[in-house]
Each structure stands twice: as C-alpha cells, then as structure tokens.
XYZ file of C-alpha atoms in Angstrom:
448
model
C 17.609 64.837 1.661
C 20.970 65.832 0.474
C 24.009 65.134 2.519
C 26.308 68.100 3.088
C 29.843 66.827 3.207
C 31.413 68.687 6.220
C 33.143 65.473 7.199
C 32.464 65.891 10.974
C 31.960 62.293 11.883
C 34.938 61.969 14.106
C 34.674 65.466 15.739
C 33.434 65.454 19.385
C 32.418 69.055 20.071
C 31.266 72.186 18.089
C 28.869 70.498 15.718
C 26.020 72.514 14.351
C 22.517 70.971 14.167
C 23.055 70.513 10.402
C 26.374 68.804 11.101
C 24.857 66.476 13.608
C 21.950 65.587 11.144
C 24.452 64.870 8.363
C 26.552 62.721 10.637
C 23.641 60.775 12.041
C 22.139 60.377 8.486
C 25.370 59.036 7.305
C 25.943 56.552 10.203
C 22.228 55.471 9.929
C 22.654 54.784 6.232
C 25.857 52.863 6.776
C 24.387 50.520 9.219
C 20.801 50.092 7.626
C 21.750 49.755 4.031
C 23.702 46.324 4.369
C 20.969 44.907 6.537
C 18.295 46.051 4.175
C 20.021 44.641 1.183
C 20.439 41.413 3.073
C 16.761 41.316 3.876
C 15.599 42.169 0.239
C 17.987 39.504 -1.214
C 17.356 36.897 1.407
C 17.713 33.897 -0.852
C 20.652 35.277 -2.575
C 23.911 33.666 -1.472
C 26.521 31.205 -2.782
C 24.885 27.943 -1.685
C 28.031 25.821 -2.268
C 30.172 28.046 -0.064
C 27.613 28.342 2.759
C 26.823 24.696 2.487
C 30.563 23.889 2.858
C 30.798 26.060 5.834
C 27.952 24.204 7.472
C 29.496 20.809 6.672
C 32.662 21.940 8.368
C 30.658 22.316 11.628
C 30.661 18.551 12.227
C 34.427 18.734 12.346
C 34.700 21.342 14.992
C 33.664 19.308 18.025
C 36.198 19.873 19.476
C 37.472 22.639 17.341
C 41.148 21.912 17.837
C 40.828 18.563 15.867
C 39.367 20.322 12.857
C 42.731 19.959 10.936
C 43.423 16.354 12.172
C 40.261 14.940 10.609
C 39.512 14.084 6.935
C 37.729 17.455 6.580
C 38.777 19.493 3.672
C 38.759 22.546 5.954
C 41.089 24.677 4.002
C 40.717 27.922 5.911
C 43.122 29.120 8.630
C 41.975 29.007 12.089
C 40.600 32.695 12.276
C 38.747 32.120 9.013
C 37.292 28.888 10.471
C 35.928 30.883 13.475
C 34.522 33.596 11.220
C 32.674 31.362 9.031
C 31.903 27.890 10.303
C 32.252 29.083 13.973
C 29.690 31.746 13.476
C 27.180 29.421 11.723
C 27.675 26.918 14.490
C 27.210 29.529 17.098
C 24.088 31.192 15.727
C 22.557 28.053 14.085
C 20.962 30.160 11.378
C 22.042 31.208 7.903
C 20.217 34.610 8.361
C 21.982 35.452 11.499
C 25.171 34.625 9.966
C 24.333 36.941 7.060
C 23.464 39.738 9.519
C 26.943 39.096 11.059
C 28.470 39.643 7.670
C 26.371 42.718 6.908
C 27.651 44.284 10.110
C 31.304 44.209 8.774
C 30.052 45.985 5.495
C 28.994 48.794 7.822
C 32.297 48.700 9.666
C 34.249 48.756 6.630
C 32.436 51.870 5.297
C 33.319 53.610 8.515
C 36.932 52.654 8.232
C 36.909 53.778 4.627
C 35.602 57.086 5.604
C 38.395 57.333 8.207
C 40.938 56.631 5.577
C 39.591 59.337 3.395
C 39.851 61.798 6.274
C 43.491 60.871 6.776
C 43.946 61.363 3.014
C 42.443 64.882 3.409
C 39.802 64.181 0.954
C 36.623 66.513 0.732
C 33.231 64.916 0.393
C 34.341 61.962 2.360
C 30.785 61.174 3.278
C 29.821 60.784 -0.403
C 32.811 58.735 -1.442
C 32.205 56.418 1.472
C 28.529 55.773 0.391
C 29.845 55.260 -3.048
C 32.338 52.646 -1.865
C 29.551 50.926 -0.048
C 27.009 50.705 -2.917
C 29.443 49.955 -5.824
C 28.805 46.501 -7.344
C 32.446 45.611 -6.895
C 31.944 45.969 -3.102
C 28.482 44.497 -2.777
C 28.424 41.258 -4.518
C 31.764 39.560 -3.445
C 31.215 40.211 0.338
C 28.277 39.873 2.509
C 25.811 39.166 -0.370
C 27.957 36.283 -1.519
C 28.147 34.884 1.939
C 31.900 34.856 2.085
C 34.332 36.467 4.626
C 36.678 38.294 2.261
C 35.160 41.620 3.408
C 35.983 40.786 6.953
C 39.655 40.506 5.772
C 39.207 43.879 4.271
C 38.468 45.132 7.737
C 41.871 43.971 9.008
C 43.568 45.549 5.947
C 41.871 48.899 6.609
C 42.892 48.836 10.227
C 46.471 48.197 9.095
C 46.463 51.154 6.814
C 45.044 53.368 9.656
C 47.840 52.038 11.857
C 50.431 52.817 9.208
C 49.112 56.388 8.793
C 49.909 56.778 12.614
C 53.411 55.662 11.827
C 53.647 58.075 8.817
C 52.309 60.889 10.877
C 54.670 60.398 13.705
C 57.529 60.272 11.213
C 56.268 63.427 9.611
C 56.191 65.239 12.951
C 59.375 63.416 14.199
C 57.538 62.033 17.230
C 58.319 58.781 19.049
C 56.189 55.765 18.120
C 54.393 53.996 20.984
C 55.253 50.433 21.664
C 51.628 49.330 21.650
C 51.195 50.530 18.021
C 53.895 47.982 16.776
C 52.270 45.234 18.822
C 48.866 46.081 17.381
C 50.208 46.050 13.883
C 51.669 42.620 14.544
C 48.184 41.502 15.811
C 46.619 42.676 12.674
C 49.093 40.983 10.480
C 48.219 37.694 12.248
C 44.420 38.234 11.909
C 44.725 39.145 8.161
C 46.985 36.340 7.229
C 45.111 33.656 9.256
C 41.646 34.676 8.074
C 42.095 33.535 4.427
C 44.912 32.603 2.180
C 43.703 35.170 -0.459
C 44.719 38.014 1.918
C 48.365 37.151 1.251
C 48.233 39.188 -1.947
C 47.454 42.557 -0.390
C 49.461 41.682 2.670
C 52.723 41.331 0.767
C 52.959 44.872 -0.290
C 51.718 46.162 3.132
C 54.596 44.053 4.680
C 57.138 45.641 2.219
C 55.741 49.087 3.354
C 56.250 48.141 7.028
C 59.917 47.199 6.312
C 60.381 50.601 4.450
C 59.009 52.408 7.472
C 61.270 50.587 9.895
C 64.228 51.343 7.626
C 63.660 55.020 7.993
C 64.409 54.912 11.646
C 67.769 56.547 12.511
C 69.449 53.531 14.058
C 69.467 49.791 14.114
C 68.139 49.752 17.630
C 64.949 51.554 16.785
C 64.498 49.150 13.697
C 64.954 46.093 15.759
C 62.737 47.371 18.425
C 59.823 48.071 16.082
C 60.299 44.755 14.252
C 60.519 42.495 17.272
C 57.596 44.227 19.089
C 55.451 43.634 15.875
C 56.713 40.036 15.827
C 55.629 39.540 19.465
C 52.155 40.846 18.557
C 52.049 38.440 15.713
C 53.263 35.400 17.868
C 51.189 36.218 20.861
C 48.131 34.920 18.883
C 49.897 32.445 16.729
C 51.639 30.298 19.492
C 48.589 29.577 21.550
C 46.530 28.573 18.553
C 49.333 26.353 17.106
C 49.842 24.854 20.497
C 46.078 23.964 20.956
C 45.424 22.738 17.399
C 45.933 19.134 16.411
C 47.160 18.363 12.848
C 49.570 15.974 11.202
C 52.952 17.129 12.471
C 55.248 15.469 9.942
C 56.548 18.468 7.901
C 54.388 21.009 9.356
C 55.432 23.999 11.479
C 52.011 25.519 11.448
C 48.593 24.528 10.226
C 48.909 27.217 7.641
C 51.261 24.915 5.689
C 48.600 22.282 5.536
C 46.189 24.706 4.254
C 48.559 26.011 1.531
C 49.402 22.517 0.479
C 45.797 21.518 0.054
C 44.944 24.662 -1.809
C 47.950 24.758 -4.095
C 46.180 22.680 -6.648
C 44.050 25.750 -7.588
C 46.774 26.915 -9.969
C 46.833 23.559 -11.871
C 43.823 24.706 -14.020
C 43.722 27.686 -16.388
C 40.997 29.521 -14.447
C 38.733 28.898 -11.480
C 36.265 31.179 -13.231
C 38.466 34.152 -12.582
C 39.679 37.121 -14.423
C 42.802 36.110 -16.220
C 44.475 36.348 -19.584
C 44.693 32.541 -20.006
C 40.981 32.382 -20.759
C 41.909 33.705 -24.320
C 44.008 30.527 -25.074
C 41.670 27.846 -24.003
C 37.929 27.185 -24.373
C 37.702 24.934 -21.338
C 38.295 27.016 -18.106
C 39.524 23.838 -16.283
C 42.137 22.827 -18.917
C 45.398 21.917 -17.192
C 47.556 24.932 -16.791
C 50.715 22.561 -16.465
C 50.396 21.590 -20.171
C 53.064 23.358 -22.300
C 51.754 26.344 -24.253
C 54.943 26.454 -26.248
C 58.230 24.430 -25.977
C 58.414 23.449 -22.103
C 56.627 26.618 -20.916
C 53.172 26.144 -19.446
C 50.675 28.856 -18.628
C 51.344 28.277 -14.870
C 55.059 28.822 -15.265
C 54.634 31.875 -17.712
C 52.121 33.384 -15.318
C 54.344 33.191 -12.250
C 57.265 34.560 -14.216
C 55.279 37.603 -15.569
C 53.820 38.231 -12.078
C 57.199 38.207 -10.398
C 58.676 40.493 -13.168
C 55.877 43.150 -13.008
C 55.801 42.933 -9.117
C 59.505 43.334 -8.814
C 59.537 46.419 -11.037
C 56.520 47.859 -9.143
C 58.169 47.279 -5.682
C 61.295 48.856 -6.963
C 59.425 52.004 -8.168
C 57.588 52.015 -4.901
C 60.807 52.223 -2.788
C 62.170 55.008 -5.052
C 58.949 57.169 -4.803
C 58.366 56.627 -1.148
C 61.601 56.336 0.758
C 62.505 60.019 1.203
C 58.864 61.196 1.458
C 57.417 61.919 4.851
C 53.900 63.245 4.063
C 51.265 61.016 5.565
C 48.577 61.492 2.739
C 51.019 60.739 -0.018
C 52.551 57.682 1.619
C 49.127 56.143 2.286
C 47.878 56.903 -1.146
C 50.987 55.444 -2.786
C 50.741 52.320 -0.687
C 47.174 51.805 -1.895
C 48.337 52.222 -5.432
C 50.933 49.495 -4.912
C 48.380 47.115 -3.298
C 45.939 47.759 -6.130
C 48.557 47.064 -8.974
C 49.897 43.878 -7.276
C 46.369 42.553 -6.888
C 45.256 43.153 -10.414
C 48.655 41.625 -11.700
C 48.053 38.522 -9.673
C 44.528 38.148 -11.105
C 45.501 38.647 -14.650
C 48.614 36.562 -15.006
C 48.383 33.615 -12.405
C 46.510 30.600 -13.376
C 43.586 29.168 -11.318
C 42.368 32.467 -9.800
C 38.664 32.716 -8.816
C 36.067 35.414 -9.469
C 36.310 36.973 -6.056
C 40.155 37.370 -6.075
C 39.823 40.872 -7.412
C 37.603 41.809 -4.424
C 40.612 43.587 -2.866
C 41.382 45.714 -5.921
C 38.590 48.378 -6.152
C 38.478 49.637 -2.561
C 42.217 50.524 -2.877
C 41.766 51.835 -6.305
C 39.173 54.230 -4.939
C 41.477 55.350 -2.258
C 44.248 55.841 -4.795
C 42.103 58.038 -7.111
C 40.652 60.313 -4.386
C 43.924 60.293 -2.167
C 46.655 60.794 -4.697
C 44.804 63.590 -6.474
C 45.384 65.659 -3.418
C 49.126 65.142 -3.954
C 49.322 66.512 -7.436
C 49.185 63.083 -9.044
C 47.223 63.623 -12.401
C 44.163 61.409 -13.236
C 42.361 62.092 -16.438
C 38.657 61.915 -17.169
C 39.514 58.806 -19.111
C 40.690 57.213 -15.770
C 37.522 58.102 -14.009
C 35.309 56.470 -16.679
C 37.769 53.490 -16.942
C 37.669 52.873 -13.255
C 33.875 53.077 -12.869
C 33.246 50.912 -15.897
C 35.709 48.293 -14.356
C 34.081 48.493 -10.941
C 30.540 48.041 -12.306
C 31.611 45.291 -14.892
C 33.505 43.306 -12.236
C 30.518 43.559 -9.837
C 28.091 42.366 -12.580
C 30.535 39.456 -13.435
C 30.520 38.353 -9.624
C 26.686 38.663 -9.527
C 26.357 36.638 -12.691
C 28.452 33.839 -11.067
C 26.459 34.135 -7.910
C 23.291 33.712 -9.907
C 24.835 30.991 -12.193
C 23.863 32.940 -15.256
C 27.030 31.641 -17.034
C 26.713 28.023 -15.891
C 25.359 25.224 -18.017
C 24.887 21.790 -16.552
C 26.886 22.657 -13.463
C 29.845 23.790 -15.571
C 31.050 27.495 -15.998
C 31.325 28.396 -19.731
C 34.129 30.571 -21.110
C 31.830 33.233 -22.456
C 32.629 36.505 -24.200
C 32.333 38.217 -20.803
C 35.304 36.177 -19.550
C 37.323 37.658 -22.266
C 36.218 41.251 -22.230
C 36.727 41.610 -18.372
C 40.586 40.657 -18.622
C 40.990 43.099 -21.487
C 39.466 45.902 -19.410
C 41.712 45.172 -16.505
C 44.862 44.866 -18.591
C 44.113 48.419 -19.680
C 43.575 49.551 -16.074
C 46.751 47.835 -15.079
C 48.738 49.603 -17.716
C 47.220 52.957 -16.788
C 48.069 52.421 -13.098
C 51.618 51.595 -13.880
C 51.941 54.805 -15.921
C 50.543 56.787 -13.154
C 53.098 55.182 -10.701
C 55.965 55.817 -13.067
C 54.786 59.501 -13.449
C 55.021 60.282 -9.830
C 58.117 62.285 -9.113
C 60.574 61.091 -6.519
C 62.980 63.168 -4.579
C 66.322 63.906 -6.135
C 68.094 62.545 -3.180
C 66.612 59.067 -3.733
C 67.935 58.951 -7.314
C 71.387 59.882 -6.335
C 71.267 57.345 -3.458
C 70.135 54.419 -5.677
C 72.603 55.289 -8.411
C 75.652 55.201 -5.992
C-alpha cells in the first residue's frame, strides 16, 4: 500500500477516510518497525557496552553512592538511570531493548513534527526514511546504547526553539513555562551522556542569540534566569543526594569528564578521524609530537576551534536579523551538523558512534533549507545518501566485529575512506552555509 503524504498526523478534525488510513498506517509502522527489528536481530547488540551497564547495577544499591565507589560509572546520573537503571528495573536484556526501541519510535514522530514546522511536503516519507537509514538504525537501539534517547531531548529542544522563533516572528509574548521547559531539556540532554555536549553547544549559542533579540535587558534576563531555574530545579536535588569525592568537585559531572578525558590520548577510539591516515595503530598516543612540538591532539583541538569559530560567526551573521521560523530552524540544524562532523574529523580519540548526531540534522537541513531557497545540487543528494549508508555500514561492521582481529580493531582501508567522504561533506556544508545570503542590515551592523 502506498502512503499518500497529506501530512495530517497532528490534525484533530476534518480527516477523510484516506487521511485517517494514512495516518494510522504511518503511526503503526513507526511503532512496529523498531520492535520487529529488535526481535529479528535478537542477539545483535554490543556485548561489552551492555555487559558494562549490567556490571554497574551492583554499584547502584543505594543509587546515590554510585560515584563514591570504585565503579568506573562514567555516565551522568540521567544516563545511569536510562541504561543501568532500566536494566536493573526490568531484569532483562530483551525488555531493556524494547525500552530502547520505543525511543526510536518517539524520535521518528518528533522528526515528523520538525518536518512539519519546516513546512516540508511528504513528511511521512522523509520520517520513514530517517527511521530506516543505516546511520539511524545501527548506532541506537540495535547497538544497545542510549545515544538515541539523547536525540529525543535534542529534538524536543528544537521544537521548543521553533515556538520561540514563531513567537518572535508573530511578535507574541513568550510564556514563562517555555523558558523553564527549555532549561529542563538542557539538563536532561547534558546529564544523559557527555557526547551530547557537542550538539548542545551550538544549540546553547542559538538560545543566547534568541535572547539577545529581545528588545530590552529585562526580557533577556527574565528568559535566561527562568531557563536557568528550570536547569537547576533538577540539578540541585540530584547533586544534593549523590555522594562522590567532594575535593575539587562542584558536580558529579566534573568527575565524569575527568575520568573520560583520557579518550583523547589515543589517535582513534575506532572513530572517523583524519588522524587514522598518519598512523597504522589506532591506539597510538595522540600526545606524541607529529612535527616539532605539535601533537595530533593539540593540532586537532586547534583546527576544531578555528573551524567552529568561523562557523559560529557565520551563523550569527546569517541568523541574527531573520525572523522566519523555518529558516532559523533549518540554519540551526546546519550549524549542529557542521560542528558535529568537525569534531569527529579533527579531534583525537573519537569513537564510531560519535557521528550518530550528524545525519538526523543533515536530513533536516537538506529538506528544510531547500524550502528557503538554499540551493542543494544532485551531487549533494548522492553525497549525503552515500555518507549515511557508508557510516551505518561502518557502525554495523564494528557491532559485528568484522574489522577486529584478536580483540583489536584494525586500521582498515574503510577507516580511511570514511573520513575522506566526510571531509568532502564538511567542505560542501561550509560552502552551503557561506552561500546563504544575510540581511544587509547585519553586514552594516557588524562592520561598524
């Protein structure tokens, strides 16, 4: 049966029988497909990660001592609840996998909502495409990780931002609860997993830009502090209850960042990085000088800062004087995508799933900004699809240990082709960003 894309999922009245059938078929597919996939691939999951979550269970009795023990529990507290906590509660891997599959369905519905905000036709079909792309499937529920739950919070943040953009466009007052809700979402995202810091940074910059557009300092401070209260209303109770070494720690998040900072001390954690061209051993120390006193770790941080600084500057120029909601949302997705792929390519020690937050936003960019006269060529379509499929296959290969010999990941030709492909994608995205025309008023303002 072919789905007609009337995009009526969120309409309450006036649906024809065909509309209702299409809607119900879409919703049924969205909820059945992830569960069916999980059943068909019952034994496919990352045994080390799942085994680690299960080992952490012993340190969660009581849960507030989890960071006080010798456990290498290097997830923030929300992430602990969503991984180890759910395994402890269900007592079953399979029930835990069903829990993860449910969030795949929720993400697809949220993705659909974002497409509708972006005024994209055929939103049903694009949403199903997002759900079945290898780049979506293999790094989330099928892997057994909670990265896609973090994506849920990111999508909710973008939907909340679209409300802010819309109210600015219509010159309507912003309700206090929306700022508080955004603060809560920032907390949930940041304290789910450290990896979420990368997409959160451009989203945080976008939030500051939104606040700066208010007419007076009182409105700016009101929005900022209400969001801060929303953030702290969750953070403070957790920090008060949790036990952890207090010397030098303001929050348990500092402990987690400290224990995870050694990731960058090797060339690659089997990730997608340019440094795999320079060394055969993926675990070669990234702190060894590549030339003179400059190590890959230092060079990577420098390149990332330079590219990111230029991209964020361009973002401010392109967005500050624009009020149209679909453009603002699409542009923000472009910045998130560029920053994420930059981090993956140039920082050392990145892992295979670090690019998981790239392709969902790339799809939103492609279908969203096209509605705002941003030009994408046929080459871009082919390039993006090849990237999404190639990345998904790469993650599946890691999941199935196809590139592992005697327990060690080998630096294969695929490890070199994937970074080349994504360097091309990065260059293309930066050129697209640069080609977007900004308001003349912003140019004169920035040149003063």
